[in-house]
Amino acid sequence: SKAMADYFEGCHLVDKTLPAKNISNWLLGAASAIMNATGIEITEFGAKVSPEQFTRLAILESQAVVNAATAKSVLEEMYRTGDGADEIIKRQGLSQISDRPALEAEVVSVISNNEKAVADYEAGKTEALKFLVGQVMRATKGRANPGLVSELLKGKLEGK
């Protein structure tokens, strides 16, 4: 729609370094889900979440300050409250954990507490790695950087 295109352009003008595809994916995904669930149009959504606020959230997700799942919940909170992404992330302590030493401690704990999954992985069942990543995500309440967790787990499990 013209209104959606205008909102998209408003977002793109805020930060031209953010790929247009990122903004498009967010608009067609998470934002459209909110609009469909609440029965509103983009103009009403834009009245609560400005293009500047929307783009800021997309930037924070692209910089791995928050992961995609957390960013979606932040967007929902932005729509509900009108608050900005930075404020919500800070207030709720949602920033992603990318600190290697902190994550290594969680990885070691998960490995020692999940012997069967470790044995499965060592036996060639690569699906066990996903389970172990999930356990670290659970331990960090979804705040761990999943890519880094996977890398750390592989390193520990393969003795690197």
CSV table of C-alpha atoms in Angstrom, one decimal:
chain,number,residue,atom,x,y,z
A,1,SER,CA,0.0,0.0,0.0
A,2,LYS,CA,1.1,3.6,-0.4
A,3,ALA,CA,1.0,4.1,3.4
A,4,MET,CA,3.3,1.1,3.9
A,5,ALA,CA,5.6,2.4,1.2
A,6,ASP,CA,5.7,5.8,2.9
A,7,TYR,CA,6.5,4.2,6.3
A,8,PHE,CA,9.2,2.1,4.7
A,9,GLU,CA,10.8,5.2,3.0
A,10,GLY,CA,10.6,7.0,6.4
A,11,CYS,CA,12.6,4.1,7.9
A,12,HIS,CA,15.1,4.0,5.1
A,13,LEU,CA,15.7,7.7,5.4
A,14,VAL,CA,16.6,7.4,9.1
A,15,ASP,CA,19.6,5.1,8.4
A,16,LYS,CA,20.6,4.4,4.8
A,17,THR,CA,23.4,2.0,6.0
A,18,LEU,CA,20.8,-0.5,7.2
A,19,PRO,CA,19.9,-2.8,4.3
A,20,ALA,CA,16.5,-2.1,2.9
A,21,LYS,CA,15.8,-5.8,3.0
A,22,ASN,CA,16.1,-5.7,6.9
A,23,ILE,CA,13.5,-3.0,7.1
A,24,SER,CA,11.3,-4.8,4.6
A,25,ASN,CA,11.6,-8.1,6.5
A,26,TRP,CA,10.7,-6.4,9.8
A,27,LEU,CA,7.7,-4.6,8.2
A,28,LEU,CA,6.3,-7.7,6.5
A,29,GLY,CA,7.0,-9.9,9.5
A,30,ALA,CA,6.8,-8.6,13.0
A,31,ALA,CA,5.1,-5.3,12.3
A,32,SER,CA,2.5,-6.9,10.0
A,33,ALA,CA,1.8,-9.6,12.7
A,34,ILE,CA,1.1,-6.8,15.2
A,35,MET,CA,-1.2,-5.0,12.7
A,36,ASN,CA,-3.0,-8.2,11.8
A,37,ALA,CA,-3.5,-9.2,15.5
A,38,THR,CA,-4.8,-5.7,16.4
A,39,GLY,CA,-6.7,-5.0,13.2
A,40,ILE,CA,-5.0,-1.8,12.4
A,41,GLU,CA,-3.3,-0.3,9.4
A,42,ILE,CA,0.3,1.0,9.0
A,43,THR,CA,-0.8,4.6,9.7
A,44,GLU,CA,-2.1,3.6,13.2
A,45,PHE,CA,1.0,1.5,13.8
A,46,GLY,CA,3.2,4.4,12.8
A,47,ALA,CA,1.4,6.7,15.2
A,48,LYS,CA,2.6,4.4,18.0
A,49,VAL,CA,6.0,3.3,16.6
A,50,SER,CA,7.6,6.0,14.5
A,51,PRO,CA,9.9,5.1,11.6
A,52,GLU,CA,12.8,6.4,13.7
A,53,GLN,CA,11.9,4.0,16.6
A,54,PHE,CA,11.3,1.1,14.3
A,55,THR,CA,14.6,1.6,12.5
A,56,ARG,CA,16.5,1.9,15.8
A,57,LEU,CA,15.2,-1.5,16.8
A,58,ALA,CA,16.2,-3.0,13.4
A,59,ILE,CA,19.7,-1.5,13.9
A,60,LEU,CA,20.0,-3.0,17.5
A,61,GLU,CA,19.0,-6.4,16.1
A,62,SER,CA,21.5,-6.2,13.2
A,63,GLN,CA,24.3,-5.2,15.7
A,64,ALA,CA,23.4,-8.2,17.9
A,65,VAL,CA,22.5,-6.1,20.8
A,66,VAL,CA,19.3,-8.2,21.0
A,67,ASN,CA,18.5,-11.4,19.1
A,68,ALA,CA,15.6,-11.6,16.6
A,69,ALA,CA,13.2,-13.2,19.1
A,70,THR,CA,13.9,-10.6,21.7
A,71,ALA,CA,13.6,-7.8,19.1
A,72,LYS,CA,10.1,-9.1,18.2
A,73,SER,CA,9.0,-8.9,21.8
A,74,VAL,CA,10.6,-5.4,22.1
A,75,LEU,CA,8.6,-4.3,19.1
A,76,GLU,CA,5.4,-5.5,20.7
A,77,GLU,CA,6.2,-3.6,23.8
A,78,MET,CA,7.1,-0.5,21.8
A,79,TYR,CA,3.6,-0.7,20.2
A,80,ARG,CA,1.9,-1.2,23.5
A,81,THR,CA,3.7,1.5,25.4
A,82,GLY,CA,5.1,3.9,22.9
A,83,ASP,CA,8.6,3.6,24.5
A,84,GLY,CA,11.7,3.4,22.5
A,85,ALA,CA,13.7,0.2,21.9
A,86,ASP,CA,16.7,1.3,23.9
A,87,GLU,CA,14.6,2.2,26.9
A,88,ILE,CA,12.7,-1.1,26.9
A,89,ILE,CA,15.9,-3.2,26.4
A,90,LYS,CA,17.5,-1.4,29.3
A,91,ARG,CA,14.5,-1.5,31.6
A,92,GLN,CA,13.9,-5.2,31.1
A,93,GLY,CA,17.5,-6.2,30.9
A,94,LEU,CA,17.2,-7.8,27.5
A,95,SER,CA,20.5,-7.1,25.9
A,96,GLN,CA,22.2,-10.1,24.3
A,97,ILE,CA,25.1,-11.7,26.1
A,98,SER,CA,28.1,-12.0,23.8
A,99,ASP,CA,30.7,-12.1,26.5
A,100,ARG,CA,32.9,-15.1,25.7
A,101,PRO,CA,34.0,-15.9,29.3
A,102,ALA,CA,30.4,-15.6,30.7
A,103,LEU,CA,29.0,-17.9,27.9
A,104,GLU,CA,31.9,-20.4,28.2
A,105,ALA,CA,30.9,-20.9,31.9
A,106,GLU,CA,27.3,-21.6,30.8
A,107,VAL,CA,28.5,-24.0,28.0
A,108,VAL,CA,30.7,-25.9,30.5
A,109,SER,CA,27.8,-26.2,32.9
A,110,VAL,CA,25.4,-27.4,30.2
A,111,ILE,CA,27.9,-30.0,28.9
A,112,SER,CA,28.4,-31.4,32.3
A,113,ASN,CA,24.7,-31.6,33.1
A,114,ASN,CA,23.7,-33.2,29.8
A,115,GLU,CA,25.8,-36.3,29.3
A,116,LYS,CA,23.3,-38.1,27.0
A,117,ALA,CA,23.2,-35.2,24.6
A,118,VAL,CA,27.0,-34.9,24.6
A,119,ALA,CA,27.3,-38.7,24.0
A,120,ASP,CA,24.7,-38.3,21.1
A,121,TYR,CA,26.7,-35.5,19.6
A,122,GLU,CA,29.9,-37.5,19.9
A,123,ALA,CA,28.2,-40.4,18.2
A,124,GLY,CA,27.4,-38.2,15.2
A,125,LYS,CA,23.9,-37.0,16.0
A,126,THR,CA,24.4,-33.4,15.1
A,127,GLU,CA,20.8,-32.6,16.3
A,128,ALA,CA,22.1,-32.9,19.8
A,129,LEU,CA,24.0,-29.6,19.3
A,130,LYS,CA,20.7,-27.8,18.8
A,131,PHE,CA,19.4,-29.3,22.1
A,132,LEU,CA,22.6,-28.1,23.9
A,133,VAL,CA,22.3,-24.6,22.4
A,134,GLY,CA,18.7,-24.5,23.6
A,135,GLN,CA,19.9,-25.4,27.1
A,136,VAL,CA,22.3,-22.6,27.2
A,137,MET,CA,19.6,-20.2,25.8
A,138,ARG,CA,17.3,-21.4,28.6
A,139,ALA,CA,20.0,-20.9,31.2
A,140,THR,CA,20.5,-17.3,30.0
A,141,LYS,CA,16.8,-16.6,29.6
A,142,GLY,CA,17.2,-16.3,25.8
A,143,ARG,CA,19.8,-13.6,26.1
A,144,ALA,CA,22.9,-15.5,24.8
A,145,ASN,CA,24.2,-14.9,21.3
A,146,PRO,CA,23.1,-18.2,19.7
A,147,GLY,CA,25.9,-18.2,17.1
A,148,LEU,CA,28.5,-17.7,19.7
A,149,VAL,CA,27.0,-20.4,21.9
A,150,SER,CA,27.0,-22.8,19.0
A,151,GLU,CA,30.7,-22.0,18.2
A,152,LEU,CA,31.7,-22.4,21.9
A,153,LEU,CA,29.8,-25.7,22.2
A,154,LYS,CA,31.4,-27.1,19.1
A,155,GLY,CA,34.8,-26.0,20.3
A,156,LYS,CA,34.4,-27.7,23.7
A,157,LEU,CA,32.8,-30.9,22.3
A,158,GLU,CA,35.4,-31.3,19.6
A,159,GLY,CA,38.3,-30.5,22.0
A,160,LYS,CA,39.4,-27.3,20.2
